[in-house]
């Protein structure tokens, strides 16, 4: 399958994730304006892919600057706009800054892209090892929220990568997929990716997740993250917190899989993480009376003490370690 994001002839080529699963269309992005628009409307999304898009965005901006004779100030302003296109996932602003500081930004961006696949496979295997230690004895029923597969992450994904590793070890019974309102990344993207991989899954309403967990229908919850604060608080797609509370209530593991680049030691705790507020229309749709106002926070914060473990490409950090360090 096409990667979520690639660099071809000085352009960014990306799967338009707003059209899946009904249409598979590639975007050919040649300018920073096009890139910023694609990020804002979630054609390109998911924290690690946003990081890669930020890195490639710097390469793209440098090419455009040379073509159009931009001043250094104009280039800086364009990079700032890319970095702030979505505020919650730390990967985006971090990779823009890191790539902009590199001697050869294009080479640095391509190296970043290259690393993605191996990194996600390592994280997936560590996560599967951890879950099999915590929940031994039978194929697992795993609940997940949002979309954390190759579309969001490059390679296998984060939480969905862990699920794929369990599947490949014949240790997975099925996946419960939260639909993930309001933009349905679970229903549209996760179900599509699981279908492509031949992994058995059931789609559930977000509001059904706590009830199903309480009834014993899931052995573990695995999600991704957009930013992990220094104290271990986790920002992820809105709805994650209620799933974590339900997991704690039921006494099942709540595991977060995310690359080290999603950890943000400069943000002390969840309350300092900027939470993206998106357009009301995404929530009201055609159902609510015209003019209804909405509070459309795209992410929530799960406090560190609800997190059983954070799995990265290098380590499994159990919550006691996260909290003390
Ligand atoms: O708004 P989105 O679709 O970019 O939100 C994505 C998520 O919340 C993911 O869980 C997170 O970025 C981790 S992706 C591996």
Short mmCIF file of C-alpha atoms and ligand atoms in Angstrom, two decimals:
data_model
loop_
_atom_site.label_atom_id
_atom_site.label_comp_id
_atom_site.label_asym_id
_atom_site.label_seq_id
_atom_site.Cartn_x
_atom_site.Cartn_y
_atom_site.Cartn_z
CA UNK A 1 0.00 0.00 0.00
CA UNK A 2 1.03 3.62 -0.52
CA UNK A 3 2.62 5.16 2.56
CA UNK A 4 0.54 7.87 4.28
CA UNK A 5 3.23 10.35 3.35
CA UNK A 6 6.09 10.41 0.83
CA UNK A 7 8.53 12.81 -0.84
CA UNK A 8 8.52 12.73 -4.64
CA UNK A 9 10.33 15.15 -6.96
CA UNK A 10 10.38 17.88 -4.34
CA UNK A 11 6.67 17.51 -3.51
CA UNK A 12 4.85 15.88 -0.60
CA UNK A 13 2.55 13.07 -1.68
CA UNK A 14 -0.05 12.17 0.94
CA UNK A 15 -3.12 9.98 1.18
CA UNK A 16 -6.17 12.22 1.62
CA UNK A 17 -7.47 10.68 4.86
CA UNK A 18 -10.71 12.65 4.75
CA UNK A 19 -11.91 10.56 1.79
CA UNK A 20 -11.19 7.08 3.17
CA UNK A 21 -12.60 4.46 3.15
CA UNK A 22 -14.77 5.37 0.17
CA UNK A 23 -12.15 6.92 -2.04
CA UNK A 24 -8.38 6.45 -2.18
CA UNK A 25 -6.85 9.66 -3.49
CA UNK A 26 -3.30 10.97 -3.31
CA UNK A 27 -2.63 14.66 -2.75
CA UNK A 28 0.31 16.23 -4.53
CA UNK A 29 1.45 19.08 -2.29
CA UNK A 30 3.86 21.62 -3.77
CA UNK A 31 3.43 24.64 -1.48
CA UNK A 32 3.30 25.46 2.21
CA UNK A 33 -0.23 26.85 1.83
CA UNK A 34 -1.43 23.50 0.47
CA UNK A 35 0.36 21.63 3.24
CA UNK A 36 -1.10 23.77 6.02
CA UNK A 37 -4.61 23.38 4.57
CA UNK A 38 -4.20 19.58 4.33
CA UNK A 39 -3.06 19.40 7.97
CA UNK A 40 -5.87 21.64 9.23
CA UNK A 41 -8.61 19.70 7.50
CA UNK A 42 -7.10 16.38 8.71
CA UNK A 43 -6.22 15.05 5.27
CA UNK A 44 -2.82 14.49 6.95
CA UNK A 45 -3.21 13.57 10.62
CA UNK A 46 -1.99 11.44 13.55
CA UNK A 47 0.88 12.64 15.72
CA UNK A 48 3.86 10.80 14.14
CA UNK A 49 2.66 11.51 10.59
CA UNK A 50 2.18 15.16 11.57
CA UNK A 51 5.81 15.11 12.73
CA UNK A 52 6.94 13.70 9.38
CA UNK A 53 4.76 16.25 7.56
CA UNK A 54 6.41 19.01 9.59
CA UNK A 55 9.87 17.75 8.63
CA UNK A 56 8.96 17.45 4.94
CA UNK A 57 7.21 20.82 5.19
CA UNK A 58 10.53 22.46 6.04
CA UNK A 59 12.11 20.85 2.96
CA UNK A 60 9.14 21.98 0.86
CA UNK A 61 9.37 25.55 2.20
CA UNK A 62 13.09 25.72 1.40
CA UNK A 63 12.41 24.65 -2.18
CA UNK A 64 9.59 27.17 -2.49
CA UNK A 65 11.76 29.91 -0.95
CA UNK A 66 14.47 29.27 -3.55
CA UNK A 67 11.90 29.21 -6.38
CA UNK A 68 10.07 32.35 -5.33
CA UNK A 69 12.95 34.32 -3.79
CA UNK A 70 11.55 34.52 -0.23
CA UNK A 71 13.33 36.57 2.41
CA UNK A 72 14.63 34.79 5.53
CA UNK A 73 11.76 36.42 7.46
CA UNK A 74 9.14 35.07 5.05
CA UNK A 75 10.62 31.58 5.30
CA UNK A 76 10.55 31.77 9.10
CA UNK A 77 6.92 32.93 9.08
CA UNK A 78 5.88 30.05 6.80
CA UNK A 79 7.65 27.55 9.06
CA UNK A 80 5.87 29.02 12.09
CA UNK A 81 2.54 28.56 10.35
CA UNK A 82 3.29 24.92 9.57
CA UNK A 83 4.40 24.32 13.17
CA UNK A 84 1.20 25.78 14.60
CA UNK A 85 -1.28 24.27 12.13
CA UNK A 86 -2.31 21.83 14.87
CA UNK A 87 -1.25 22.64 18.42
CA UNK A 88 -1.76 19.47 20.49
CA UNK A 89 0.50 16.89 18.83
CA UNK A 90 3.98 17.93 19.92
CA UNK A 91 5.53 16.01 17.00
CA UNK A 92 4.54 18.69 14.48
CA UNK A 93 6.21 21.73 16.06
CA UNK A 94 9.12 19.62 17.30
CA UNK A 95 10.01 18.22 13.86
CA UNK A 96 9.64 21.63 12.19
CA UNK A 97 12.12 23.08 14.69
CA UNK A 98 14.54 20.14 14.46
CA UNK A 99 14.52 20.05 10.66
CA UNK A 100 14.83 23.85 10.34
CA UNK A 101 17.95 23.68 12.53
CA UNK A 102 19.58 20.97 10.37
CA UNK A 103 22.40 21.86 7.98
CA UNK A 104 20.60 20.06 5.13
CA UNK A 105 16.86 20.19 5.94
CA UNK A 106 15.83 18.01 3.00
CA UNK A 107 18.26 15.23 3.95
CA UNK A 108 17.15 15.51 7.59
CA UNK A 109 13.47 15.28 6.61
CA UNK A 110 14.08 12.21 4.45
CA UNK A 111 16.07 10.54 7.22
CA UNK A 112 13.18 11.18 9.62
CA UNK A 113 10.72 9.63 7.18
CA UNK A 114 12.98 6.62 6.68
CA UNK A 115 13.22 5.88 10.42
CA UNK A 116 9.42 5.71 10.88
CA UNK A 117 8.75 2.12 9.85
CA UNK A 118 11.45 0.38 11.90
CA UNK A 119 10.58 2.50 14.90
CA UNK A 120 6.90 1.59 14.79
CA UNK A 121 7.62 -2.13 14.45
CA UNK A 122 9.91 -2.03 17.50
CA UNK A 123 7.19 -0.24 19.52
CA UNK A 124 4.56 -2.72 18.34
CA UNK A 125 6.60 -5.74 19.43
CA UNK A 126 7.41 -4.24 22.84
CA UNK A 127 3.73 -3.43 23.38
CA UNK A 128 2.67 -6.96 22.44
CA UNK A 129 5.31 -8.44 24.78
CA UNK A 130 4.01 -6.28 27.62
CA UNK A 131 0.35 -7.12 27.07
CA UNK A 132 1.04 -10.84 26.84
CA UNK A 133 2.90 -10.65 30.14
CA UNK A 134 0.04 -8.72 31.76
CA UNK A 135 -2.81 -10.77 30.24
CA UNK A 136 -1.50 -14.30 29.72
CA UNK A 137 -3.43 -17.38 28.80
CA UNK A 138 -5.82 -16.59 25.95
CA UNK A 139 -6.21 -14.58 22.77
CA UNK A 140 -6.94 -10.98 23.72
CA UNK A 141 -9.90 -8.73 23.04
CA UNK A 142 -8.40 -5.26 22.71
CA UNK A 143 -10.30 -1.98 22.65
CA UNK A 144 -8.80 1.01 20.85
CA UNK A 145 -9.75 4.63 20.22
CA UNK A 146 -9.15 6.85 17.16
CA UNK A 147 -6.74 5.76 14.42
CA UNK A 148 -3.15 4.84 15.17
CA UNK A 149 -2.14 2.63 12.26
CA UNK A 150 0.08 3.25 9.24
CA UNK A 151 -2.08 6.21 8.24
CA UNK A 152 -1.25 8.01 11.48
CA UNK A 153 2.20 6.70 12.15
CA UNK A 154 4.11 5.41 9.11
CA UNK A 155 4.89 1.70 9.18
CA UNK A 156 2.77 -0.46 11.47
CA UNK A 157 1.45 2.28 13.70
CA UNK A 158 1.49 2.73 17.45
CA UNK A 159 -1.55 1.21 19.22
CA UNK A 160 -2.66 -0.43 16.01
CA UNK A 161 0.89 -1.70 15.56
CA UNK A 162 0.67 -3.42 18.95
CA UNK A 163 -2.63 -4.96 17.83
CA UNK A 164 -1.01 -6.11 14.57
CA UNK A 165 1.87 -7.70 16.48
CA UNK A 166 -0.62 -9.57 18.70
CA UNK A 167 -2.47 -10.72 15.58
CA UNK A 168 0.73 -11.97 13.95
CA UNK A 169 1.51 -13.96 17.10
CA UNK A 170 -2.01 -15.47 16.99
CA UNK A 171 -2.65 -13.85 20.36
CA UNK A 172 -5.56 -11.61 19.33
CA UNK A 173 -9.22 -12.57 19.37
CA UNK A 174 -10.69 -9.34 18.04
CA UNK A 175 -10.53 -5.57 18.29
CA UNK A 176 -13.29 -3.30 19.61
CA UNK A 177 -13.01 -0.10 17.60
CA UNK A 178 -14.45 3.12 19.03
CA UNK A 179 -16.06 5.07 16.20
CA UNK A 180 -14.29 8.23 17.50
CA UNK A 181 -16.66 11.11 17.08
CA UNK A 182 -16.97 13.61 15.59
CA UNK A 183 -14.75 12.85 12.58
CA UNK A 184 -14.93 9.07 12.88
CA UNK A 185 -11.26 8.20 12.52
CA UNK A 186 -12.06 4.86 14.21
CA UNK A 187 -15.01 3.94 11.99
CA UNK A 188 -13.49 5.23 8.75
CA UNK A 189 -9.76 4.64 9.12
CA UNK A 190 -9.15 2.01 11.81
CA UNK A 191 -11.83 -0.32 10.44
CA UNK A 192 -10.36 0.17 6.96
CA UNK A 193 -6.83 -0.60 8.10
CA UNK A 194 -7.91 -3.62 10.16
CA UNK A 195 -9.88 -4.89 7.16
CA UNK A 196 -6.80 -4.58 4.93
CA UNK A 197 -4.80 -6.57 7.50
CA UNK A 198 -7.48 -9.25 7.87
CA UNK A 199 -7.83 -8.53 11.60
CA UNK A 200 -11.20 -9.29 13.13
CA UNK A 201 -12.93 -6.24 14.61
CA UNK A 202 -16.25 -4.85 15.81
CA UNK A 203 -17.15 -1.18 15.54
CA UNK A 204 -18.77 0.33 18.63
CA UNK A 205 -20.23 3.74 19.51
CA UNK A 206 -17.86 5.76 21.70
CA UNK A 207 -20.52 5.86 24.39
CA UNK A 208 -20.70 2.05 24.44
CA UNK A 209 -17.04 1.60 25.34
CA UNK A 210 -17.25 2.08 29.15
CA UNK A 211 -20.26 -0.25 29.35
CA UNK A 212 -18.62 -2.98 27.28
CA UNK A 213 -15.41 -2.70 29.29
CA UNK A 214 -17.40 -2.95 32.54
CA UNK A 215 -19.15 -6.07 31.20
CA UNK A 216 -15.78 -7.76 30.71
CA UNK A 217 -15.81 -7.58 26.90
CA UNK A 218 -12.25 -6.23 26.65
CA UNK A 219 -9.04 -7.58 28.17
CA UNK A 220 -7.03 -4.41 27.57
CA UNK A 221 -7.22 -0.94 26.08
CA UNK A 222 -4.43 0.38 23.83
CA UNK A 223 -4.38 3.91 22.43
CA UNK A 224 -1.87 6.31 20.92
CA UNK A 225 -0.98 9.78 22.17
CA UNK A 226 -0.53 13.27 20.79
CA UNK A 227 1.64 14.47 23.64
CA UNK A 228 2.85 12.96 26.90
CA UNK A 229 3.70 15.57 29.54
CA UNK A 230 6.69 15.26 31.87
CA UNK A 231 4.49 13.90 34.69
CA UNK A 232 3.03 11.20 32.39
CA UNK A 233 -0.34 12.84 31.64
CA UNK A 234 -1.45 11.87 28.14
CA UNK A 235 -3.22 14.01 25.53
CA UNK A 236 -5.05 11.94 22.94
CA UNK A 237 -8.23 12.08 20.87
CA UNK A 238 -11.32 13.24 22.75
CA UNK A 239 -12.97 10.21 24.36
CA UNK A 240 -9.72 8.59 25.51
CA UNK A 241 -10.17 9.74 29.13
CA UNK A 242 -13.55 8.00 29.52
CA UNK A 243 -12.08 4.77 28.18
CA UNK A 244 -9.17 5.04 30.63
CA UNK A 245 -11.57 5.60 33.55
CA UNK A 246 -13.57 2.55 32.49
CA UNK A 247 -10.41 0.46 32.22
CA UNK A 248 -9.40 1.45 35.75
CA UNK A 249 -12.92 0.67 37.04
CA UNK A 250 -12.80 -2.76 35.43
CA UNK A 251 -9.19 -3.43 36.48
CA UNK A 252 -7.85 -3.98 32.95
CA UNK A 253 -4.63 -2.45 31.56
CA UNK A 254 -4.79 0.92 29.81
CA UNK A 255 -1.68 1.08 27.65
CA UNK A 256 -0.45 4.04 25.61
CA UNK A 257 1.82 3.31 22.64
CA UNK A 258 3.69 6.34 21.31
CA UNK A 259 7.15 7.09 19.94
CA UNK A 260 9.64 8.86 22.19
CA UNK A 261 9.14 11.93 19.98
CA UNK A 262 5.63 12.29 21.46
CA UNK A 263 7.05 12.73 24.96
CA UNK A 264 7.37 16.35 25.92
CA UNK A 265 9.61 16.96 28.92
CA UNK A 266 9.13 20.73 28.48
CA UNK A 267 5.42 20.47 29.34
CA UNK A 268 5.17 19.74 33.06
CA UNK A 269 1.64 18.27 33.14
CA UNK A 270 -1.56 17.80 31.17
CA UNK A 271 -3.02 21.14 32.14
CA UNK A 272 -0.22 22.86 30.20
CA UNK A 273 -0.93 20.97 26.97
CA UNK A 274 -2.72 23.15 24.39
CA UNK A 275 -5.97 21.47 23.41
CA UNK A 276 -7.16 22.11 19.88
CA UNK A 277 -10.68 23.53 19.64
CA UNK A 278 -12.21 22.80 16.23
CA UNK A 279 -15.21 24.10 14.30
CA UNK A 280 -18.67 23.58 15.80
CA UNK A 281 -19.96 22.24 12.48
CA UNK A 282 -17.92 19.03 12.97
CA UNK A 283 -20.18 18.23 15.94
CA UNK A 284 -23.49 19.76 14.93
CA UNK A 285 -23.39 18.30 11.41
CA UNK A 286 -26.86 18.21 9.98
CA UNK A 287 -28.45 16.86 13.21
CA UNK A 288 -28.53 19.93 15.44
CA UNK A 289 -30.75 22.96 14.82
CA UNK A 290 -29.05 25.56 12.67
CA UNK A 291 -27.00 28.01 14.74
CA UNK A 292 -26.37 25.56 17.63
CA UNK A 293 -23.05 26.33 19.26
CA UNK A 294 -20.79 23.46 20.24
CA UNK A 295 -17.66 22.82 22.28
CA UNK A 296 -15.57 20.77 19.93
CA UNK A 297 -12.37 19.95 21.80
CA UNK A 298 -10.39 17.55 19.62
CA UNK A 299 -8.36 16.01 22.47
CA UNK A 300 -8.59 15.24 26.17
CA UNK A 301 -6.11 14.55 28.94
CA UNK A 302 -5.82 11.20 30.67
CA UNK A 303 -4.07 11.66 34.04
CA UNK A 304 -0.90 9.61 34.46
CA UNK A 305 -2.35 7.59 37.32
CA UNK A 306 -4.87 5.98 34.96
CA UNK A 307 -2.12 4.83 32.59
CA UNK A 308 -0.80 1.32 33.18
CA UNK A 309 2.19 1.76 30.90
CA UNK A 310 3.61 3.89 28.10
CA UNK A 311 5.25 1.82 25.37
CA UNK A 312 7.76 3.51 23.06
CA UNK A 313 10.19 2.13 20.48
CA UNK A 314 12.83 1.83 23.21
CA UNK A 315 11.10 1.00 26.47
CA UNK A 316 8.02 0.16 28.47
CA UNK A 317 7.49 2.76 31.17
CA UNK A 318 5.14 1.54 33.86
CA UNK A 319 3.16 4.25 35.55
CA UNK A 320 5.17 4.34 38.79
CA UNK A 321 8.30 5.14 36.79
CA UNK A 322 6.46 7.77 34.75
CA UNK A 323 5.22 9.49 37.89
CA UNK A 324 8.52 9.58 39.65
CA UNK A 325 10.51 10.69 36.68
O1 LIG B 1 -7.15 14.49 15.23
P1 LIG B 1 -6.27 13.33 14.85
O2 LIG B 1 -6.95 12.36 13.96
O3 LIG B 1 -4.94 13.80 14.30
O4 LIG B 1 -5.98 12.60 16.22
C1 LIG B 1 -5.15 11.48 16.22
C2 LIG B 1 -5.02 10.84 17.55
O5 LIG B 1 -5.55 11.29 18.54
C3 LIG B 1 -4.11 9.66 17.63
O6 LIG B 1 -4.55 8.78 18.65
C4 LIG B 1 -2.69 10.13 17.98
O7 LIG B 1 -2.29 11.16 17.12
C5 LIG B 1 -1.72 9.03 17.92
S1 LIG B 1 -1.45 8.48 16.27
C6 LIG B 1 -0.37 7.21 16.35
#
